[in-house]
């Protein structure tokens, strides 16, 4: 009988690869970090635009709001898929990568914080570029019903909930986003990576959680279109601060620190792969990759 093998890393090996990725990100030239983050902001903004467009279905909004949220949540993950597969830097993913590297002693804490700072501003610049130049001056959401949906979505995200609601939603969001990054790294072929990324992102969107970089599109888009109850000050106070703090805790503590504690704290390095049956010989480049982590 043929052997069936799952071509994926075991969690302990993924944790090592996450640490290595954090080292690489934390030591990247800052100009490259900024432009990589700019690209990530643009790519996620495209997915945010698709979500708004998909949500613009009046009948479903009135009669089956849960169904249309589910449908839009299923298409949104293409944004993070493009980001991860092109190697762009999203600050929310970096909260996990660099935290694990810093806890391992492979990256100085100040470099971790500097990477967070630069990626945040790069993500913001990329998001605002798409909002203003492509969506705004491109009149993508200038006419109803798309305009009304963009304003209503931003208002529901920004005005209706309290500060602590957004903070808690931010924790849940980046817990799932970091899990998507983890699972995306676990698969060794393109299809496996896409599946690993897709479903945690579907989860956070379908639950209405808050992602600081996604909000860099949703809320400014509402402001651009003239949302009457949203100001730049309100966006900073309730769109950035609580979401950013929640995302840091979700990615850095609930994901990064947890995986470090579970798989790396003992200092053990293994090369095991998840499989249904049979044996597998590690590829030489895989052995070298994990061995390099141990030496670092």
PDB file of C-alpha atoms in Angstrom:
ATOM      1  CA  UNK A   1       0.000   0.000   0.000  1.00  0.00           C
ATOM      2  CA  UNK A   2       1.339   3.422  -0.912  1.00  0.00           C
ATOM      3  CA  UNK A   3       2.571   5.673   1.853  1.00  0.00           C
ATOM      4  CA  UNK A   4       0.576   8.842   2.389  1.00  0.00           C
ATOM      5  CA  UNK A   5       2.693  11.716   3.618  1.00  0.00           C
ATOM      6  CA  UNK A   6       1.709  15.201   4.746  1.00  0.00           C
ATOM      7  CA  UNK A   7       4.364  17.531   3.431  1.00  0.00           C
ATOM      8  CA  UNK A   8       4.473  19.829   6.436  1.00  0.00           C
ATOM      9  CA  UNK A   9       6.771  20.791   9.273  1.00  0.00           C
ATOM     10  CA  UNK A  10       5.958  19.771  12.835  1.00  0.00           C
ATOM     11  CA  UNK A  11       5.035  22.669  15.174  1.00  0.00           C
ATOM     12  CA  UNK A  12       8.400  22.591  16.953  1.00  0.00           C
ATOM     13  CA  UNK A  13      10.198  23.060  13.646  1.00  0.00           C
ATOM     14  CA  UNK A  14       7.848  25.863  12.616  1.00  0.00           C
ATOM     15  CA  UNK A  15       8.664  27.662  15.858  1.00  0.00           C
ATOM     16  CA  UNK A  16      12.353  27.492  14.932  1.00  0.00           C
ATOM     17  CA  UNK A  17      11.622  28.832  11.460  1.00  0.00           C
ATOM     18  CA  UNK A  18       9.474  31.630  12.943  1.00  0.00           C
ATOM     19  CA  UNK A  19      12.438  32.652  15.116  1.00  0.00           C
ATOM     20  CA  UNK A  20      14.736  32.605  12.106  1.00  0.00           C
ATOM     21  CA  UNK A  21      12.293  34.737  10.132  1.00  0.00           C
ATOM     22  CA  UNK A  22      12.166  37.176  13.043  1.00  0.00           C
ATOM     23  CA  UNK A  23      15.949  37.458  13.005  1.00  0.00           C
ATOM     24  CA  UNK A  24      15.931  38.185   9.293  1.00  0.00           C
ATOM     25  CA  UNK A  25      13.201  40.781   9.588  1.00  0.00           C
ATOM     26  CA  UNK A  26      14.757  42.477  12.592  1.00  0.00           C
ATOM     27  CA  UNK A  27      18.148  42.821  10.891  1.00  0.00           C
ATOM     28  CA  UNK A  28      16.838  44.016   7.520  1.00  0.00           C
ATOM     29  CA  UNK A  29      17.915  47.450   6.288  1.00  0.00           C
ATOM     30  CA  UNK A  30      15.363  49.991   7.468  1.00  0.00           C
ATOM     31  CA  UNK A  31      14.691  51.399   4.006  1.00  0.00           C
ATOM     32  CA  UNK A  32      13.862  47.899   2.796  1.00  0.00           C
ATOM     33  CA  UNK A  33      11.683  47.320   5.860  1.00  0.00           C
ATOM     34  CA  UNK A  34       9.714  50.475   5.061  1.00  0.00           C
ATOM     35  CA  UNK A  35       9.152  49.647   1.396  1.00  0.00           C
ATOM     36  CA  UNK A  36       8.304  46.041   2.245  1.00  0.00           C
ATOM     37  CA  UNK A  37       5.746  47.325   4.759  1.00  0.00           C
ATOM     38  CA  UNK A  38       4.452  49.848   2.196  1.00  0.00           C
ATOM     39  CA  UNK A  39       3.826  46.959  -0.196  1.00  0.00           C
ATOM     40  CA  UNK A  40       2.035  44.976   2.508  1.00  0.00           C
ATOM     41  CA  UNK A  41      -0.213  47.948   3.285  1.00  0.00           C
ATOM     42  CA  UNK A  42      -1.151  48.237  -0.383  1.00  0.00           C
ATOM     43  CA  UNK A  43      -1.861  44.530  -0.789  1.00  0.00           C
ATOM     44  CA  UNK A  44      -4.070  44.382   2.290  1.00  0.00           C
ATOM     45  CA  UNK A  45      -5.905  47.517   1.160  1.00  0.00           C
ATOM     46  CA  UNK A  46      -6.868  45.728  -2.067  1.00  0.00           C
ATOM     47  CA  UNK A  47      -8.445  42.925  -0.017  1.00  0.00           C
ATOM     48  CA  UNK A  48     -10.236  45.482   2.162  1.00  0.00           C
ATOM     49  CA  UNK A  49     -11.691  47.044  -0.971  1.00  0.00           C
ATOM     50  CA  UNK A  50     -12.898  43.650  -2.150  1.00  0.00           C
ATOM     51  CA  UNK A  51     -14.544  43.046   1.215  1.00  0.00           C
ATOM     52  CA  UNK A  52     -16.391  46.377   1.016  1.00  0.00           C
ATOM     53  CA  UNK A  53     -17.481  45.659  -2.531  1.00  0.00           C
ATOM     54  CA  UNK A  54     -18.726  42.196  -1.583  1.00  0.00           C
ATOM     55  CA  UNK A  55     -20.600  43.597   1.419  1.00  0.00           C
ATOM     56  CA  UNK A  56     -22.497  46.008  -0.833  1.00  0.00           C
ATOM     57  CA  UNK A  57     -25.610  43.869  -1.184  1.00  0.00           C
ATOM     58  CA  UNK A  58     -28.635  45.655   0.238  1.00  0.00           C
ATOM     59  CA  UNK A  59     -30.949  42.647   0.353  1.00  0.00           C
ATOM     60  CA  UNK A  60     -28.427  40.486   2.181  1.00  0.00           C
ATOM     61  CA  UNK A  61     -27.561  43.271   4.630  1.00  0.00           C
ATOM     62  CA  UNK A  62     -31.225  43.544   5.574  1.00  0.00           C
ATOM     63  CA  UNK A  63     -32.232  39.883   5.464  1.00  0.00           C
ATOM     64  CA  UNK A  64     -29.105  37.740   5.888  1.00  0.00           C
ATOM     65  CA  UNK A  65     -26.269  39.854   7.355  1.00  0.00           C
ATOM     66  CA  UNK A  66     -24.468  36.807   8.736  1.00  0.00           C
ATOM     67  CA  UNK A  67     -24.408  35.137   5.328  1.00  0.00           C
ATOM     68  CA  UNK A  68     -22.940  38.113   3.488  1.00  0.00           C
ATOM     69  CA  UNK A  69     -20.344  38.557   6.233  1.00  0.00           C
ATOM     70  CA  UNK A  70     -19.370  34.909   5.751  1.00  0.00           C
ATOM     71  CA  UNK A  71     -19.069  35.334   1.990  1.00  0.00           C
ATOM     72  CA  UNK A  72     -16.958  38.482   2.252  1.00  0.00           C
ATOM     73  CA  UNK A  73     -14.805  36.791   4.901  1.00  0.00           C
ATOM     74  CA  UNK A  74     -14.059  33.972   2.484  1.00  0.00           C
ATOM     75  CA  UNK A  75     -12.607  36.322  -0.155  1.00  0.00           C
ATOM     76  CA  UNK A  76     -10.664  38.648   2.171  1.00  0.00           C
ATOM     77  CA  UNK A  77      -7.757  36.255   2.958  1.00  0.00           C
ATOM     78  CA  UNK A  78      -6.216  36.757  -0.483  1.00  0.00           C
ATOM     79  CA  UNK A  79      -4.664  39.924   0.965  1.00  0.00           C
ATOM     80  CA  UNK A  80      -2.540  38.177   3.607  1.00  0.00           C
ATOM     81  CA  UNK A  81      -1.814  35.366   1.144  1.00  0.00           C
ATOM     82  CA  UNK A  82      -0.184  37.847  -1.250  1.00  0.00           C
ATOM     83  CA  UNK A  83       1.694  39.487   1.619  1.00  0.00           C
ATOM     84  CA  UNK A  84       3.159  36.267   2.983  1.00  0.00           C
ATOM     85  CA  UNK A  85       3.946  34.704  -0.378  1.00  0.00           C
ATOM     86  CA  UNK A  86       5.751  37.827  -1.615  1.00  0.00           C
ATOM     87  CA  UNK A  87       7.655  38.263   1.657  1.00  0.00           C
ATOM     88  CA  UNK A  88       6.195  41.685   2.451  1.00  0.00           C
ATOM     89  CA  UNK A  89       6.159  42.936   6.054  1.00  0.00           C
ATOM     90  CA  UNK A  90       2.916  43.379   7.965  1.00  0.00           C
ATOM     91  CA  UNK A  91       3.443  44.804  11.446  1.00  0.00           C
ATOM     92  CA  UNK A  92       0.891  42.410  12.942  1.00  0.00           C
ATOM     93  CA  UNK A  93       2.777  39.356  11.701  1.00  0.00           C
ATOM     94  CA  UNK A  94       6.042  40.880  12.880  1.00  0.00           C
ATOM     95  CA  UNK A  95       4.638  41.057  16.407  1.00  0.00           C
ATOM     96  CA  UNK A  96       4.915  37.255  16.438  1.00  0.00           C
ATOM     97  CA  UNK A  97       8.071  36.731  14.378  1.00  0.00           C
ATOM     98  CA  UNK A  98      10.310  39.206  16.163  1.00  0.00           C
ATOM     99  CA  UNK A  99       8.943  38.401  19.628  1.00  0.00           C
ATOM    100  CA  UNK A 100       9.948  34.765  19.224  1.00  0.00           C
ATOM    101  CA  UNK A 101      13.387  35.797  17.939  1.00  0.00           C
ATOM    102  CA  UNK A 102      13.884  38.208  20.851  1.00  0.00           C
ATOM    103  CA  UNK A 103      12.766  35.641  23.441  1.00  0.00           C
ATOM    104  CA  UNK A 104      15.271  33.211  21.919  1.00  0.00           C
ATOM    105  CA  UNK A 105      18.025  35.759  22.406  1.00  0.00           C
ATOM    106  CA  UNK A 106      18.636  35.893  18.666  1.00  0.00           C
ATOM    107  CA  UNK A 107      17.442  39.481  18.199  1.00  0.00           C
ATOM    108  CA  UNK A 108      17.993  42.493  20.490  1.00  0.00           C
ATOM    109  CA  UNK A 109      14.782  43.896  21.948  1.00  0.00           C
ATOM    110  CA  UNK A 110      15.498  47.370  20.589  1.00  0.00           C
ATOM    111  CA  UNK A 111      15.686  45.956  17.056  1.00  0.00           C
ATOM    112  CA  UNK A 112      12.357  44.248  17.597  1.00  0.00           C
ATOM    113  CA  UNK A 113      10.739  47.537  18.655  1.00  0.00           C
ATOM    114  CA  UNK A 114      12.408  49.421  15.809  1.00  0.00           C
ATOM    115  CA  UNK A 115      11.074  46.908  13.307  1.00  0.00           C
ATOM    116  CA  UNK A 116       7.570  47.306  14.736  1.00  0.00           C
ATOM    117  CA  UNK A 117       7.843  51.090  14.457  1.00  0.00           C
ATOM    118  CA  UNK A 118       9.021  51.122  10.835  1.00  0.00           C
ATOM    119  CA  UNK A 119       6.575  48.460   9.639  1.00  0.00           C
ATOM    120  CA  UNK A 120       3.649  50.290  11.253  1.00  0.00           C
ATOM    121  CA  UNK A 121       4.402  53.519   9.391  1.00  0.00           C
ATOM    122  CA  UNK A 122       5.145  51.663   6.164  1.00  0.00           C
ATOM    123  CA  UNK A 123       1.816  49.830   6.407  1.00  0.00           C
ATOM    124  CA  UNK A 124       0.033  53.127   7.057  1.00  0.00           C
ATOM    125  CA  UNK A 125       1.708  54.816   4.086  1.00  0.00           C
ATOM    126  CA  UNK A 126       0.805  51.954   1.747  1.00  0.00           C
ATOM    127  CA  UNK A 127      -2.791  51.800   2.960  1.00  0.00           C
ATOM    128  CA  UNK A 128      -3.318  55.552   2.607  1.00  0.00           C
ATOM    129  CA  UNK A 129      -1.758  55.486  -0.867  1.00  0.00           C
ATOM    130  CA  UNK A 130      -4.371  52.986  -2.056  1.00  0.00           C
ATOM    131  CA  UNK A 131      -7.201  54.774  -0.203  1.00  0.00           C
ATOM    132  CA  UNK A 132      -6.355  58.199  -1.627  1.00  0.00           C
ATOM    133  CA  UNK A 133      -4.853  57.551  -5.058  1.00  0.00           C
ATOM    134  CA  UNK A 134      -6.427  54.304  -6.284  1.00  0.00           C
ATOM    135  CA  UNK A 135      -9.737  54.150  -4.414  1.00  0.00           C
ATOM    136  CA  UNK A 136     -10.232  57.861  -3.742  1.00  0.00           C
ATOM    137  CA  UNK A 137      -9.215  59.667  -6.928  1.00  0.00           C
ATOM    138  CA  UNK A 138     -10.091  56.515  -8.839  1.00  0.00           C
ATOM    139  CA  UNK A 139     -13.718  56.938  -7.675  1.00  0.00           C
ATOM    140  CA  UNK A 140     -13.947  53.241  -6.809  1.00  0.00           C
ATOM    141  CA  UNK A 141     -16.438  53.874  -3.995  1.00  0.00           C
ATOM    142  CA  UNK A 142     -17.707  57.285  -5.091  1.00  0.00           C
ATOM    143  CA  UNK A 143     -21.223  56.185  -6.064  1.00  0.00           C
ATOM    144  CA  UNK A 144     -23.968  54.442  -4.136  1.00  0.00           C
ATOM    145  CA  UNK A 145     -24.495  51.762  -3.012  1.00  0.00           C
ATOM    146  CA  UNK A 146     -20.714  51.323  -2.594  1.00  0.00           C
ATOM    147  CA  UNK A 147     -20.246  54.719  -0.985  1.00  0.00           C
ATOM    148  CA  UNK A 148     -23.007  54.114   1.546  1.00  0.00           C
ATOM    149  CA  UNK A 149     -21.587  50.710   2.465  1.00  0.00           C
ATOM    150  CA  UNK A 150     -18.062  52.066   2.960  1.00  0.00           C
ATOM    151  CA  UNK A 151     -19.375  54.821   5.241  1.00  0.00           C
ATOM    152  CA  UNK A 152     -21.661  52.445   7.151  1.00  0.00           C
ATOM    153  CA  UNK A 153     -18.859  49.896   7.593  1.00  0.00           C
ATOM    154  CA  UNK A 154     -16.433  52.515   8.910  1.00  0.00           C
ATOM    155  CA  UNK A 155     -19.068  53.935  11.256  1.00  0.00           C
ATOM    156  CA  UNK A 156     -19.905  50.491  12.623  1.00  0.00           C
ATOM    157  CA  UNK A 157     -16.200  49.795  13.161  1.00  0.00           C
ATOM    158  CA  UNK A 158     -15.304  53.155  14.686  1.00  0.00           C
ATOM    159  CA  UNK A 159     -18.271  54.877  16.304  1.00  0.00           C
ATOM    160  CA  UNK A 160     -20.478  52.108  17.679  1.00  0.00           C
ATOM    161  CA  UNK A 161     -18.057  50.067  19.876  1.00  0.00           C
ATOM    162  CA  UNK A 162     -16.303  51.348  23.003  1.00  0.00           C
ATOM    163  CA  UNK A 163     -12.525  51.569  23.417  1.00  0.00           C
ATOM    164  CA  UNK A 164     -12.291  48.300  25.383  1.00  0.00           C
ATOM    165  CA  UNK A 165     -14.436  46.471  22.827  1.00  0.00           C
ATOM    166  CA  UNK A 166     -11.992  47.368  20.063  1.00  0.00           C
ATOM    167  CA  UNK A 167      -9.006  46.468  22.257  1.00  0.00           C
ATOM    168  CA  UNK A 168     -10.365  42.980  22.978  1.00  0.00           C
ATOM    169  CA  UNK A 169     -11.290  42.443  19.339  1.00  0.00           C
ATOM    170  CA  UNK A 170      -7.725  43.414  18.455  1.00  0.00           C
ATOM    171  CA  UNK A 171      -6.381  40.622  20.669  1.00  0.00           C
ATOM    172  CA  UNK A 172      -8.576  38.018  19.001  1.00  0.00           C
ATOM    173  CA  UNK A 173      -7.740  39.338  15.565  1.00  0.00           C
ATOM    174  CA  UNK A 174      -3.979  39.094  15.744  1.00  0.00           C
ATOM    175  CA  UNK A 175      -4.095  35.810  17.608  1.00  0.00           C
ATOM    176  CA  UNK A 176      -5.724  34.407  14.467  1.00  0.00           C
ATOM    177  CA  UNK A 177      -3.563  36.401  12.036  1.00  0.00           C
ATOM    178  CA  UNK A 178      -0.416  35.100  13.741  1.00  0.00           C
ATOM    179  CA  UNK A 179      -1.823  31.589  13.570  1.00  0.00           C
ATOM    180  CA  UNK A 180      -2.296  32.114   9.822  1.00  0.00           C
ATOM    181  CA  UNK A 181       1.378  33.135   9.548  1.00  0.00           C
ATOM    182  CA  UNK A 182       2.379  30.070  11.591  1.00  0.00           C
ATOM    183  CA  UNK A 183       0.307  27.667   9.480  1.00  0.00           C
ATOM    184  CA  UNK A 184       1.443  29.345   6.281  1.00  0.00           C
ATOM    185  CA  UNK A 185       5.025  28.595   7.285  1.00  0.00           C
ATOM    186  CA  UNK A 186       4.127  25.045   8.286  1.00  0.00           C
ATOM    187  CA  UNK A 187       3.164  23.967   4.785  1.00  0.00           C
ATOM    188  CA  UNK A 188       5.984  23.280   2.342  1.00  0.00           C
ATOM    189  CA  UNK A 189       4.017  23.561  -0.901  1.00  0.00           C
ATOM    190  CA  UNK A 190       2.001  26.472  -2.260  1.00  0.00           C
ATOM    191  CA  UNK A 191      -1.435  24.892  -1.818  1.00  0.00           C
ATOM    192  CA  UNK A 192      -0.741  23.946   1.796  1.00  0.00           C
ATOM    193  CA  UNK A 193       0.454  27.450   2.563  1.00  0.00           C
ATOM    194  CA  UNK A 194      -2.684  28.990   1.065  1.00  0.00           C
ATOM    195  CA  UNK A 195      -4.997  26.701   3.034  1.00  0.00           C
ATOM    196  CA  UNK A 196      -3.078  27.395   6.236  1.00  0.00           C
ATOM    197  CA  UNK A 197      -3.345  31.148   5.720  1.00  0.00           C
ATOM    198  CA  UNK A 198      -6.939  31.208   4.513  1.00  0.00           C
ATOM    199  CA  UNK A 199      -9.009  29.820   7.366  1.00  0.00           C
ATOM    200  CA  UNK A 200      -7.653  31.738  10.379  1.00  0.00           C
ATOM    201  CA  UNK A 201      -8.110  34.967   8.394  1.00  0.00           C
ATOM    202  CA  UNK A 202     -11.623  33.896   7.472  1.00  0.00           C
ATOM    203  CA  UNK A 203     -12.176  33.374  11.196  1.00  0.00           C
ATOM    204  CA  UNK A 204     -11.101  36.829  12.304  1.00  0.00           C
ATOM    205  CA  UNK A 205     -13.089  38.633   9.606  1.00  0.00           C
ATOM    206  CA  UNK A 206     -16.244  36.571  10.112  1.00  0.00           C
ATOM    207  CA  UNK A 207     -16.112  37.343  13.846  1.00  0.00           C
ATOM    208  CA  UNK A 208     -15.780  41.097  13.258  1.00  0.00           C
ATOM    209  CA  UNK A 209     -12.408  41.439  14.977  1.00  0.00           C
ATOM    210  CA  UNK A 210     -10.217  44.523  14.483  1.00  0.00           C
ATOM    211  CA  UNK A 211      -6.924  44.559  12.586  1.00  0.00           C
ATOM    212  CA  UNK A 212      -4.898  47.749  12.843  1.00  0.00           C
ATOM    213  CA  UNK A 213      -3.680  47.637   9.228  1.00  0.00           C
ATOM    214  CA  UNK A 214      -7.074  46.703   7.777  1.00  0.00           C
ATOM    215  CA  UNK A 215      -8.520  49.652   9.702  1.00  0.00           C
ATOM    216  CA  UNK A 216      -5.954  51.847   7.923  1.00  0.00           C
ATOM    217  CA  UNK A 217      -8.120  51.290   4.851  1.00  0.00           C
ATOM    218  CA  UNK A 218     -11.623  50.968   6.277  1.00  0.00           C
ATOM    219  CA  UNK A 219     -11.634  54.083   8.468  1.00  0.00           C
ATOM    220  CA  UNK A 220      -9.723  56.524   6.191  1.00  0.00           C
ATOM    221  CA  UNK A 221     -11.958  55.375   3.337  1.00  0.00           C
ATOM    222  CA  UNK A 222     -14.970  56.397   5.414  1.00  0.00           C
ATOM    223  CA  UNK A 223     -13.369  59.744   6.223  1.00  0.00           C
ATOM    224  CA  UNK A 224     -12.526  60.315   2.532  1.00  0.00           C
ATOM    225  CA  UNK A 225     -16.155  59.681   1.575  1.00  0.00           C
ATOM    226  CA  UNK A 226     -17.452  62.081   4.228  1.00  0.00           C
ATOM    227  CA  UNK A 227     -18.597  59.832   7.096  1.00  0.00           C
ATOM    228  CA  UNK A 228     -20.316  62.419   9.334  1.00  0.00           C
ATOM    229  CA  UNK A 229     -19.368  60.947  12.718  1.00  0.00           C
ATOM    230  CA  UNK A 230     -15.713  60.106  12.084  1.00  0.00           C
ATOM    231  CA  UNK A 231     -12.798  62.493  12.474  1.00  0.00           C
ATOM    232  CA  UNK A 232      -9.044  61.947  12.245  1.00  0.00           C
ATOM    233  CA  UNK A 233      -8.808  62.393  16.011  1.00  0.00           C
ATOM    234  CA  UNK A 234     -11.462  59.750  16.632  1.00  0.00           C
ATOM    235  CA  UNK A 235      -9.685  57.403  14.238  1.00  0.00           C
ATOM    236  CA  UNK A 236      -6.406  57.784  16.125  1.00  0.00           C
ATOM    237  CA  UNK A 237      -8.102  57.353  19.508  1.00  0.00           C
ATOM    238  CA  UNK A 238     -10.341  54.403  18.679  1.00  0.00           C
ATOM    239  CA  UNK A 239      -9.075  53.084  15.345  1.00  0.00           C
ATOM    240  CA  UNK A 240      -5.344  52.927  15.984  1.00  0.00           C
ATOM    241  CA  UNK A 241      -4.524  52.927  19.711  1.00  0.00           C
ATOM    242  CA  UNK A 242      -6.802  50.143  21.057  1.00  0.00           C
ATOM    243  CA  UNK A 243      -6.430  48.026  17.927  1.00  0.00           C
ATOM    244  CA  UNK A 244      -2.643  48.326  17.917  1.00  0.00           C
ATOM    245  CA  UNK A 245      -2.367  47.459  21.610  1.00  0.00           C
ATOM    246  CA  UNK A 246      -4.707  44.498  21.197  1.00  0.00           C
ATOM    247  CA  UNK A 247      -2.849  43.279  18.105  1.00  0.00           C
ATOM    248  CA  UNK A 248       0.482  43.463  19.959  1.00  0.00           C
ATOM    249  CA  UNK A 249      -0.887  41.341  22.803  1.00  0.00           C
ATOM    250  CA  UNK A 250      -2.592  38.891  20.445  1.00  0.00           C
ATOM    251  CA  UNK A 251       0.483  38.417  18.256  1.00  0.00           C
ATOM    252  CA  UNK A 252       3.285  38.889  20.774  1.00  0.00           C
ATOM    253  CA  UNK A 253       1.783  37.138  23.819  1.00  0.00           C
ATOM    254  CA  UNK A 254      -1.012  34.779  22.778  1.00  0.00           C
ATOM    255  CA  UNK A 255       0.868  33.570  19.701  1.00  0.00           C
ATOM    256  CA  UNK A 256       4.594  34.391  19.805  1.00  0.00           C
ATOM    257  CA  UNK A 257       5.262  33.902  23.522  1.00  0.00           C
ATOM    258  CA  UNK A 258       3.052  30.814  23.654  1.00  0.00           C
ATOM    259  CA  UNK A 259       4.837  29.083  20.759  1.00  0.00           C
ATOM    260  CA  UNK A 260       8.231  30.015  22.206  1.00  0.00           C
ATOM    261  CA  UNK A 261       7.265  28.650  25.618  1.00  0.00           C
ATOM    262  CA  UNK A 262       5.815  25.436  24.248  1.00  0.00           C
ATOM    263  CA  UNK A 263       8.464  24.548  21.675  1.00  0.00           C
ATOM    264  CA  UNK A 264      11.662  26.541  22.180  1.00  0.00           C
ATOM    265  CA  UNK A 265      12.096  27.254  25.891  1.00  0.00           C
ATOM    266  CA  UNK A 266      13.812  23.906  26.518  1.00  0.00           C
ATOM    267  CA  UNK A 267      16.380  24.706  23.849  1.00  0.00           C
ATOM    268  CA  UNK A 268      15.688  21.451  22.026  1.00  0.00           C
ATOM    269  CA  UNK A 269      15.808  21.303  18.248  1.00  0.00           C
ATOM    270  CA  UNK A 270      14.165  18.450  16.388  1.00  0.00           C
ATOM    271  CA  UNK A 271      13.592  17.649  12.765  1.00  0.00           C
ATOM    272  CA  UNK A 272      10.253  15.848  12.680  1.00  0.00           C
ATOM    273  CA  UNK A 273       7.516  16.071  10.109  1.00  0.00           C
ATOM    274  CA  UNK A 274       3.800  15.415  10.483  1.00  0.00           C
ATOM    275  CA  UNK A 275       2.760  12.317   8.542  1.00  0.00           C
ATOM    276  CA  UNK A 276       0.072   9.660   8.480  1.00  0.00           C
ATOM    277  CA  UNK A 277       2.464   6.785   7.919  1.00  0.00           C
ATOM    278  CA  UNK A 278       5.868   5.880   6.580  1.00  0.00           C
ATOM    279  CA  UNK A 279       9.159   7.697   6.982  1.00  0.00           C
ATOM    280  CA  UNK A 280      10.631  10.777   5.432  1.00  0.00           C
ATOM    281  CA  UNK A 281      14.218  11.842   4.937  1.00  0.00           C
ATOM    282  CA  UNK A 282      14.764  15.534   5.733  1.00  0.00           C
ATOM    283  CA  UNK A 283      16.027  17.594   2.843  1.00  0.00           C
ATOM    284  CA  UNK A 284      19.552  18.927   3.282  1.00  0.00           C
ATOM    285  CA  UNK A 285      18.389  22.539   3.083  1.00  0.00           C
ATOM    286  CA  UNK A 286      15.846  21.892   5.858  1.00  0.00           C
ATOM    287  CA  UNK A 287      18.509  20.409   8.112  1.00  0.00           C
ATOM    288  CA  UNK A 288      20.796  23.381   7.447  1.00  0.00           C
ATOM    289  CA  UNK A 289      17.994  25.867   8.135  1.00  0.00           C
ATOM    290  CA  UNK A 290      17.136  24.480  11.565  1.00  0.00           C
ATOM    291  CA  UNK A 291      20.797  23.874  12.436  1.00  0.00           C
ATOM    292  CA  UNK A 292      21.516  27.513  11.631  1.00  0.00           C
ATOM    293  CA  UNK A 293      18.829  28.532  14.104  1.00  0.00           C
ATOM    294  CA  UNK A 294      20.511  26.529  16.837  1.00  0.00           C
ATOM    295  CA  UNK A 295      23.861  28.153  16.145  1.00  0.00           C
ATOM    296  CA  UNK A 296      22.315  31.637  16.234  1.00  0.00           C
TER     297      UNK A 296
END
